[in-house]
CSV table of C-alpha atoms in Angstrom, one decimal:
chain,number,residue,atom,x,y,z
A,147,UNK,CA,-0.3,0.0,-0.2
A,148,UNK,CA,1.3,3.7,-1.2
A,149,UNK,CA,1.9,6.5,0.9
A,150,UNK,CA,0.1,9.2,0.0
A,151,UNK,CA,3.2,11.0,-1.7
A,152,UNK,CA,4.2,8.0,-3.1
A,153,UNK,CA,0.9,7.8,-5.0
A,154,UNK,CA,0.5,11.2,-5.8
A,155,UNK,CA,4.1,11.0,-7.7
A,156,UNK,CA,2.9,7.5,-9.5
A,157,UNK,CA,0.0,10.1,-11.1
A,158,UNK,CA,1.9,12.3,-12.3
A,159,UNK,CA,5.0,10.0,-13.7
A,160,UNK,CA,2.2,8.1,-16.0
A,161,UNK,CA,0.6,11.6,-16.9
A,162,UNK,CA,3.9,12.9,-18.1
A,163,UNK,CA,4.9,9.4,-20.1
A,164,UNK,CA,1.9,9.9,-21.6
A,165,UNK,CA,1.3,13.5,-22.4
A,166,UNK,CA,1.3,14.4,-25.7
A,167,UNK,CA,0.1,17.4,-27.6
A,168,UNK,CA,-3.3,19.3,-27.0
A,169,UNK,CA,-6.3,20.1,-28.9
A,170,UNK,CA,-5.8,23.7,-29.3
A,171,UNK,CA,-8.8,26.4,-29.7
A,172,UNK,CA,-8.7,30.4,-30.1
A,173,UNK,CA,-10.4,31.8,-26.6
A,174,UNK,CA,-11.8,35.7,-26.5
A,175,UNK,CA,-9.6,36.9,-23.5
A,176,UNK,CA,-13.0,37.8,-21.2
A,177,UNK,CA,-13.5,34.3,-21.9
A,178,UNK,CA,-9.9,32.8,-21.0
A,179,UNK,CA,-10.0,32.6,-17.3
A,180,UNK,CA,-8.5,28.9,-15.9
A,181,UNK,CA,-7.4,27.9,-19.5
A,182,UNK,CA,-3.9,26.8,-20.2
A,183,UNK,CA,-1.9,28.8,-22.7
A,184,UNK,CA,-0.7,26.8,-25.8
A,185,UNK,CA,1.7,29.8,-27.6
A,186,UNK,CA,4.0,32.4,-26.1
A,187,UNK,CA,3.0,36.0,-25.8
A,188,UNK,CA,5.0,38.4,-26.7
A,189,UNK,CA,5.4,41.9,-26.0
A,190,UNK,CA,4.3,44.7,-29.0
A,191,UNK,CA,6.3,47.0,-27.4
A,192,UNK,CA,8.7,48.4,-24.5
A,193,UNK,CA,6.9,48.2,-21.2
A,194,UNK,CA,6.6,50.7,-19.8
A,195,UNK,CA,6.9,52.6,-23.3
A,196,UNK,CA,8.2,56.3,-21.6
A,197,UNK,CA,9.4,57.1,-18.4
A,198,UNK,CA,6.5,56.9,-16.2
A,199,UNK,CA,6.4,58.1,-12.8
A,200,UNK,CA,5.3,56.2,-9.9
A,201,UNK,CA,4.2,59.2,-7.5
A,202,UNK,CA,2.4,62.6,-7.4
A,203,UNK,CA,4.9,64.9,-7.0
A,204,UNK,CA,7.5,67.2,-9.2
A,205,UNK,CA,9.9,66.5,-11.5
A,206,UNK,CA,13.0,67.4,-11.5
A,207,UNK,CA,16.7,67.5,-12.0
A,208,UNK,CA,17.6,65.8,-8.8
A,209,UNK,CA,20.9,67.7,-8.4
A,210,UNK,CA,18.8,70.7,-7.9
A,211,UNK,CA,16.4,69.5,-5.8
A,212,UNK,CA,18.2,70.3,-2.4
A,213,UNK,CA,16.8,70.4,1.1
A,214,UNK,CA,15.6,74.1,1.0
A,215,UNK,CA,16.0,74.8,-2.7
A,216,UNK,CA,13.4,76.5,-4.8
A,217,UNK,CA,12.5,75.8,-8.1
A,218,UNK,CA,9.8,77.5,-10.4
A,219,UNK,CA,6.7,75.2,-11.6
A,220,UNK,CA,6.4,75.7,-15.4
A,221,UNK,CA,3.2,73.5,-16.2
A,222,UNK,CA,1.7,70.1,-15.4
A,223,UNK,CA,1.3,66.1,-16.5
A,224,UNK,CA,-1.4,64.6,-16.1
A,225,UNK,CA,-1.3,60.3,-16.8
A,226,UNK,CA,-1.9,60.2,-20.5
A,227,UNK,CA,-0.8,63.4,-21.6
A,228,UNK,CA,1.5,63.7,-24.5
A,229,UNK,CA,4.8,65.1,-23.3
A,230,UNK,CA,6.8,67.6,-25.6
A,231,UNK,CA,8.3,70.5,-23.3
A,232,UNK,CA,11.8,69.4,-22.3
A,233,UNK,CA,12.6,70.4,-17.9
A,234,UNK,CA,15.3,73.1,-18.0
A,235,UNK,CA,17.6,73.7,-15.4
A,236,UNK,CA,15.8,75.7,-12.9
A,237,UNK,CA,12.0,74.4,-13.1
A,238,UNK,CA,9.7,72.2,-12.3
A,239,UNK,CA,6.8,70.4,-13.9
A,240,UNK,CA,3.9,69.2,-11.5
A,241,UNK,CA,3.3,65.6,-12.4
A,242,UNK,CA,0.5,63.1,-11.4
A,243,UNK,CA,1.2,58.9,-11.2
A,244,UNK,CA,1.6,57.3,-14.5
A,245,UNK,CA,2.5,60.2,-16.3
A,246,UNK,CA,5.8,60.2,-18.8
A,247,UNK,CA,8.2,62.2,-16.7
A,248,UNK,CA,9.9,65.1,-19.3
A,249,UNK,CA,13.0,65.0,-21.1
A,250,UNK,CA,15.3,66.6,-18.5
A,251,UNK,CA,14.5,65.4,-15.6
A,252,UNK,CA,15.7,62.7,-13.7
A,253,UNK,CA,13.2,62.3,-10.7
A,254,UNK,CA,10.2,63.1,-9.3
A,255,UNK,CA,9.6,64.4,-5.6
A,256,UNK,CA,6.6,63.7,-3.6
A,257,UNK,CA,4.3,66.4,-3.1
A,258,UNK,CA,4.3,65.5,0.4
A,259,UNK,CA,7.5,66.5,0.6
A,260,UNK,CA,7.7,69.9,-1.1
A,261,UNK,CA,5.8,73.3,-0.1
A,262,UNK,CA,4.1,75.7,-2.9
A,263,UNK,CA,3.3,79.3,-3.1
A,264,UNK,CA,2.1,80.3,-6.4
A,265,UNK,CA,4.4,78.9,-9.3
A,266,UNK,CA,7.7,78.8,-6.8
A,267,UNK,CA,8.0,75.1,-5.2
A,268,UNK,CA,10.5,74.9,-2.1
A,269,UNK,CA,11.7,71.3,-1.7
A,270,UNK,CA,12.4,69.8,1.8
A,271,UNK,CA,14.0,66.3,1.1
A,272,UNK,CA,17.1,65.9,-1.0
A,273,UNK,CA,16.2,64.0,-4.6
A,274,UNK,CA,18.2,61.1,-5.7
A,275,UNK,CA,18.5,60.3,-9.6
A,276,UNK,CA,15.6,57.8,-11.0
A,277,UNK,CA,13.9,58.2,-7.5
A,278,UNK,CA,9.8,57.6,-8.3
A,279,UNK,CA,10.8,56.9,-12.2
A,280,UNK,CA,10.2,53.5,-13.7
A,281,UNK,CA,12.1,53.6,-17.0
A,282,UNK,CA,10.8,53.1,-20.0
A,283,UNK,CA,11.5,49.6,-20.5
A,284,UNK,CA,12.5,48.1,-17.6
A,285,UNK,CA,9.2,46.1,-17.1
A,286,UNK,CA,9.6,44.2,-20.7
A,287,UNK,CA,11.8,44.9,-23.9
A,288,UNK,CA,9.7,45.0,-27.3
A,289,UNK,CA,9.4,41.4,-28.5
A,290,UNK,CA,9.8,39.8,-24.9
A,291,UNK,CA,8.3,36.7,-24.2
A,292,UNK,CA,5.8,37.6,-21.3
A,293,UNK,CA,3.6,34.1,-20.8
A,294,UNK,CA,5.0,30.9,-21.7
A,295,UNK,CA,3.2,27.8,-23.4
A,296,UNK,CA,1.7,25.9,-20.5
A,297,UNK,CA,0.8,29.2,-18.2
A,298,UNK,CA,-2.4,28.8,-16.6
A,299,UNK,CA,-4.5,31.8,-16.8
A,300,UNK,CA,-5.5,33.6,-14.0
A,301,UNK,CA,-6.4,37.0,-12.9
A,302,UNK,CA,-3.0,38.7,-13.6
A,303,UNK,CA,-2.2,36.5,-16.7
A,304,UNK,CA,-5.1,38.2,-18.4
A,305,UNK,CA,-3.7,41.5,-17.3
A,306,UNK,CA,-0.7,41.2,-18.9
A,307,UNK,CA,-2.0,39.7,-22.2
A,308,UNK,CA,-4.7,42.5,-22.3
A,309,UNK,CA,-1.8,44.9,-21.3
A,310,UNK,CA,-0.1,43.7,-24.6
A,311,UNK,CA,-3.0,43.7,-26.8
A,312,UNK,CA,-3.5,39.8,-26.8
A,313,UNK,CA,-7.3,39.6,-27.4
A,314,UNK,CA,-7.5,36.1,-28.7
A,315,UNK,CA,-5.3,33.5,-26.7
A,316,UNK,CA,-4.8,30.1,-28.1
A,317,UNK,CA,-5.2,27.8,-25.4
A,318,UNK,CA,-5.3,24.0,-25.1
A,319,UNK,CA,-8.5,22.6,-25.0
A,320,UNK,CA,-9.7,21.4,-21.6
A,321,UNK,CA,-9.4,18.2,-20.9
A,322,UNK,CA,-12.8,16.0,-21.0
A,323,UNK,CA,-13.2,14.2,-17.4
A,324,UNK,CA,-16.3,11.3,-16.8
A,325,UNK,CA,-17.8,11.7,-13.8
A,326,UNK,CA,-19.8,8.4,-13.2
A,327,UNK,CA,-21.0,7.5,-9.2
A,328,UNK,CA,-22.2,4.0,-8.7
A,329,UNK,CA,-24.5,2.2,-6.1
A,330,UNK,CA,-28.0,1.0,-6.1
A,331,UNK,CA,-28.6,3.4,-2.6
A,332,UNK,CA,-28.1,6.7,-4.9
A,333,UNK,CA,-30.8,8.4,-6.5
A,334,UNK,CA,-30.5,11.9,-8.7
A,335,UNK,CA,-30.2,14.8,-6.7
A,336,UNK,CA,-33.3,16.0,-8.3
A,337,UNK,CA,-35.6,12.7,-7.0
A,338,UNK,CA,-37.0,12.2,-3.7
A,339,UNK,CA,-34.7,9.5,-1.9
A,340,UNK,CA,-36.3,6.2,-0.3
A,341,UNK,CA,-35.7,5.8,3.2
A,342,UNK,CA,-32.8,3.8,2.8
A,343,UNK,CA,-31.1,6.1,-0.2
A,344,UNK,CA,-29.3,8.9,-0.9
A,345,UNK,CA,-29.1,11.7,-3.0
A,346,UNK,CA,-26.0,11.8,-5.7
A,347,UNK,CA,-24.5,14.7,-4.0
A,348,UNK,CA,-20.6,13.2,-5.7
A,349,UNK,CA,-21.6,13.8,-8.8
A,350,UNK,CA,-21.8,17.6,-7.9
A,351,UNK,CA,-19.1,18.0,-5.8
A,352,UNK,CA,-16.8,16.1,-8.7
A,353,UNK,CA,-18.2,18.3,-11.2
A,354,UNK,CA,-17.3,21.3,-9.2
A,355,UNK,CA,-13.7,19.8,-8.7
A,356,UNK,CA,-13.3,18.9,-12.0
A,357,UNK,CA,-14.0,22.9,-13.3
A,358,UNK,CA,-11.7,24.3,-10.5
A,359,UNK,CA,-9.3,22.0,-11.6
A,360,UNK,CA,-9.3,23.0,-15.3
A,361,UNK,CA,-11.5,20.6,-16.8
A,362,UNK,CA,-14.4,19.9,-18.4
A,363,UNK,CA,-17.2,17.5,-16.7
A,364,UNK,CA,-19.2,15.2,-18.3
A,365,UNK,CA,-21.5,14.0,-16.3
A,366,UNK,CA,-22.6,9.9,-16.6
A,367,UNK,CA,-24.9,10.2,-13.8
A,368,UNK,CA,-25.2,6.6,-11.7
A,369,UNK,CA,-24.3,3.2,-12.3
A,370,UNK,CA,-26.4,0.7,-10.1
A,371,UNK,CA,-24.5,-2.3,-8.6
A,372,UNK,CA,-24.9,-4.5,-11.7
A,373,UNK,CA,-22.2,-5.5,-14.4
A,374,UNK,CA,-24.1,-5.0,-17.6
A,375,UNK,CA,-25.3,-1.5,-16.7
A,376,UNK,CA,-21.6,-0.8,-14.7
A,377,UNK,CA,-20.3,-2.1,-18.1
A,378,UNK,CA,-21.7,0.0,-20.4
A,379,UNK,CA,-21.3,3.2,-18.6
A,380,UNK,CA,-17.7,2.7,-18.0
A,381,UNK,CA,-17.2,2.4,-21.9
A,382,UNK,CA,-18.8,5.5,-22.7
A,383,UNK,CA,-16.7,7.2,-20.1
A,384,UNK,CA,-13.2,5.6,-21.5
A,385,UNK,CA,-14.0,7.7,-24.7
A,386,UNK,CA,-13.3,10.6,-22.8
A,387,UNK,CA,-9.5,12.1,-21.8
A,388,UNK,CA,-10.2,10.3,-17.8
A,389,UNK,CA,-13.0,8.6,-16.1
A,390,UNK,CA,-13.2,9.3,-12.3
A,391,UNK,CA,-15.8,6.7,-10.7
A,392,UNK,CA,-17.1,7.3,-7.0
A,393,UNK,CA,-18.1,4.1,-5.3
A,394,UNK,CA,-17.8,0.6,-5.8
A,395,UNK,CA,-14.0,0.4,-5.0
A,396,UNK,CA,-13.8,-1.0,-1.4
A,397,UNK,CA,-13.8,-4.8,-0.8
A,398,UNK,CA,-17.3,-5.6,-0.7
A,399,UNK,CA,-19.5,-8.4,-2.5
A,400,UNK,CA,-21.2,-5.4,-4.9
A,401,UNK,CA,-17.8,-3.3,-5.4
A,402,UNK,CA,-17.7,-4.1,-8.7
A,403,UNK,CA,-15.7,-1.4,-10.3
A,404,UNK,CA,-12.2,-3.2,-10.8
A,405,UNK,CA,-14.0,-6.5,-12.1
A,406,UNK,CA,-15.5,-4.6,-14.8
A,407,UNK,CA,-12.5,-2.5,-15.4
A,408,UNK,CA,-10.1,-5.6,-15.4
A,409,UNK,CA,-12.4,-7.1,-18.2
A,410,UNK,CA,-12.0,-4.3,-20.5
A,411,UNK,CA,-8.5,-4.5,-20.4
A,412,UNK,CA,-7.4,-2.2,-17.2
A,413,UNK,CA,-4.0,-1.7,-15.9
A,414,UNK,CA,-3.8,-1.1,-12.4
A,415,UNK,CA,-0.7,1.2,-10.7
A,416,UNK,CA,-2.0,1.2,-7.5
A,417,UNK,CA,-5.4,0.3,-5.1
A,418,UNK,CA,-5.2,1.5,-1.8
A,419,UNK,CA,-3.2,4.1,-0.5
A,420,UNK,CA,-2.6,4.3,3.5
A,421,UNK,CA,-5.2,7.7,4.2
A,422,UNK,CA,-8.2,7.9,6.1
A,423,UNK,CA,-9.9,8.6,4.7
A,424,UNK,CA,-9.8,7.1,1.0
A,425,UNK,CA,-7.7,4.5,1.3
A,426,UNK,CA,-9.3,2.1,-1.0
A,427,UNK,CA,-8.3,4.7,-4.0
A,428,UNK,CA,-7.5,3.0,-7.1
A,429,UNK,CA,-5.8,4.7,-10.6
A,430,UNK,CA,-4.8,3.0,-13.6
A,431,UNK,CA,-5.3,3.2,-17.5
A,432,UNK,CA,-8.4,1.4,-19.5
A,433,UNK,CA,-7.9,1.5,-23.3
A,434,UNK,CA,-6.7,5.5,-23.9
A,435,UNK,CA,-8.3,6.7,-20.7
A,436,UNK,CA,-6.8,7.5,-17.5
A,437,UNK,CA,-9.1,5.6,-14.6
A,438,UNK,CA,-9.7,7.0,-10.7
A,439,UNK,CA,-11.9,5.3,-9.0
A,440,UNK,CA,-12.4,6.9,-5.7
A,441,UNK,CA,-14.3,5.8,-2.9
A,442,UNK,CA,-18.1,6.7,-2.2
A,443,UNK,CA,-18.2,8.2,1.0
A,444,UNK,CA,-18.4,12.1,0.1
A,445,UNK,CA,-15.6,13.2,2.3
A,446,UNK,CA,-13.1,10.6,0.9
A,447,UNK,CA,-14.4,11.2,-2.6
A,448,UNK,CA,-13.0,14.9,-2.2
A,449,UNK,CA,-9.6,14.3,-0.5
A,450,UNK,CA,-8.8,12.0,-2.9
A,451,UNK,CA,-9.6,13.8,-5.7
A,452,UNK,CA,-7.5,16.7,-4.5
A,453,UNK,CA,-4.7,14.4,-4.2
A,454,UNK,CA,-4.6,12.3,-7.4
A,455,UNK,CA,-6.7,13.7,-9.5
A,456,UNK,CA,-5.7,17.6,-9.7
A,457,UNK,CA,-2.2,16.9,-11.1
A,458,UNK,CA,-3.8,14.7,-14.2
A,459,UNK,CA,-5.8,17.2,-14.9
A,460,UNK,CA,-3.0,19.6,-14.9
A,461,UNK,CA,-1.3,17.7,-16.6
A,462,UNK,CA,-3.7,16.5,-19.6
A,463,UNK,CA,-4.2,20.5,-20.1
A,464,UNK,CA,-0.3,20.5,-20.7
A,465,UNK,CA,0.4,22.6,-17.6
A,466,UNK,CA,3.1,21.4,-15.1
A,467,UNK,CA,1.5,19.2,-11.9
A,468,UNK,CA,0.7,22.1,-9.6
A,469,UNK,CA,2.2,21.4,-5.8
A,470,UNK,CA,-0.1,20.4,-3.0
A,471,UNK,CA,-0.6,23.2,-1.1
A,472,UNK,CA,0.6,22.5,2.0
A,473,UNK,CA,1.3,24.8,4.4
A,474,UNK,CA,2.1,24.9,8.5
A,475,UNK,CA,-0.7,26.2,11.0
A,476,UNK,CA,-0.5,26.2,15.1
A,477,UNK,CA,-2.7,23.1,16.9
A,478,UNK,CA,-5.3,25.0,18.7
A,479,UNK,CA,-6.2,21.8,20.2
A,480,UNK,CA,-4.5,18.6,21.3
A,481,UNK,CA,-5.2,15.2,18.7
A,482,UNK,CA,-4.9,11.6,19.3
A,483,UNK,CA,-5.4,9.6,16.5
A,484,UNK,CA,-4.9,5.9,15.7
A,485,UNK,CA,-2.0,4.8,13.8
A,486,UNK,CA,-0.9,3.5,10.6
A,487,UNK,CA,-2.9,5.8,8.2
A,488,UNK,CA,-2.2,9.8,7.6
A,489,UNK,CA,-5.1,11.0,8.5
A,490,UNK,CA,-6.9,14.5,6.4
A,491,UNK,CA,-9.2,15.6,8.9
A,492,UNK,CA,-11.5,18.4,8.4
A,493,UNK,CA,-10.4,21.1,10.0
A,494,UNK,CA,-10.5,25.2,10.4
A,495,UNK,CA,-7.6,27.4,10.0
A,496,UNK,CA,-7.9,30.9,11.3
A,497,UNK,CA,-5.4,34.0,11.2
A,498,UNK,CA,-4.4,35.4,14.1
A,499,UNK,CA,-2.9,38.2,13.1
A,500,UNK,CA,-0.2,36.5,10.8
A,501,UNK,CA,-0.2,33.2,12.8
A,502,UNK,CA,-2.5,30.4,11.4
A,503,UNK,CA,-3.7,28.4,14.2
A,504,UNK,CA,-5.9,25.2,12.8
A,505,UNK,CA,-8.7,22.9,14.6
A,506,UNK,CA,-10.2,19.9,14.0
A,507,UNK,CA,-13.9,19.6,13.3
A,508,UNK,CA,-16.0,17.2,14.9
A,509,UNK,CA,-17.0,15.0,12.3
A,510,UNK,CA,-18.9,11.2,11.8
A,511,UNK,CA,-16.6,10.1,9.7
A,512,UNK,CA,-16.2,10.1,5.7
A,513,UNK,CA,-19.9,10.6,4.9
A,514,UNK,CA,-20.3,14.2,7.5
A,515,UNK,CA,-20.6,16.4,4.3
A,516,UNK,CA,-21.4,19.2,6.6
A,517,UNK,CA,-18.6,19.0,8.7
A,518,UNK,CA,-16.7,19.3,5.5
A,519,UNK,CA,-18.5,22.5,4.9
A,520,UNK,CA,-17.7,23.9,7.7
A,521,UNK,CA,-14.2,23.4,7.3
A,522,UNK,CA,-11.9,25.2,5.2
A,523,UNK,CA,-8.5,23.1,5.3
A,524,UNK,CA,-7.5,19.8,5.8
A,525,UNK,CA,-5.4,18.9,8.9
A,526,UNK,CA,-2.8,16.3,8.2
A,527,UNK,CA,-1.7,14.0,10.7
A,528,UNK,CA,1.4,11.5,9.6
A,529,UNK,CA,0.5,8.1,9.6
A,530,UNK,CA,3.3,7.5,12.7
A,531,UNK,CA,1.8,10.4,14.9
A,532,UNK,CA,-1.1,9.4,17.5
A,533,UNK,CA,-0.8,12.2,20.3
A,534,UNK,CA,-0.2,15.5,19.2
A,535,UNK,CA,-0.2,18.5,21.8
A,536,UNK,CA,-1.5,21.8,21.4
A,537,UNK,CA,0.7,24.1,20.1
A,538,UNK,CA,2.5,22.3,17.8
A,539,UNK,CA,3.0,23.0,14.6
A,540,UNK,CA,1.2,20.8,11.7
A,541,UNK,CA,0.7,20.7,8.0
A,542,UNK,CA,-2.8,21.2,6.6
A,543,UNK,CA,-4.1,21.1,3.1
A,544,UNK,CA,-5.9,24.3,2.3
A,545,UNK,CA,-9.1,23.9,0.4
A,546,UNK,CA,-8.6,26.3,-2.7
A,547,UNK,CA,-12.0,26.9,-3.7
A,548,UNK,CA,-13.0,29.6,-0.6
A,549,UNK,CA,-9.5,30.3,0.2
């Protein structure tokens, strides 16, 4: 049985070996959030295209703006103004943040460090050359690559593309991830469940996780515990880039997923991971699709998706697999856990000034969705840790969807 680190590494290695060129499409700038770039984006000119002021103040020759010196203000420059007048000795110009610095000026003195009387400006602090000025071309040269192939497009990347006029972006088509739940006890979310049935919440959470990870969910519904029905739906899911199943991967009489996958020619890379919740997680390849069999209990499904499916979607997108977002937080209350498996406990982290403090949330096991909805992270307790004292630093896995 693999540790979660070993299992995650296995997923990444297998996907990297199979990675090939992705189908691409031109996506409008306004719609490209979350896509992965399939081309390089270059600058159309220098950035900034002029010497730019970073403060409201006065453009000066630094050597003339000594403490107590007085200069004559001969004009005003706003952001966007065309600047043609050069600054001559003995003069200064009022300038606004973002405006172009005139020829002849080599510093901008903040307005707070001056006193003005009519056209006369007295300077209260010494100026230094290049003070409060971003030189032309210092951010990027003309023709410089500013976004590389494989970059994920977040708000900063989209703003950068917008700055250079890239309104159509060649992006990798999002991988299509088939989602199939299993079990006779599962009914659709819009149906009234019987006394011993449950609604298919896993289809909702998995579709949301696929979208957040950069994939396109393909909902296949639910397969009852019958080989023929399960085989038909799995075969449909194998036409997509990857298939994610929830349920049917444990050791029970009616856990049929692995049996059906084997009959369809699947190769399994692991079928158990030393974690709680999520131990019976399965990963393999069947025909041309990667397959993830996740445990059916909702919290188990969510944890194992984050650990194993997210890096697969990254790589299917043509991007690098993101690191697991683990950070340290101070434990607010002592823990006492069973040894042997790494625990991912629903927890809540709060920031006390700049120090994160985490406390586990009471829960009733891996079917307790309400506990996870109250959590904003998972508290990660290593397999060898049985008792952890309050105040110790512990790793937490952040819920990226709400933090």
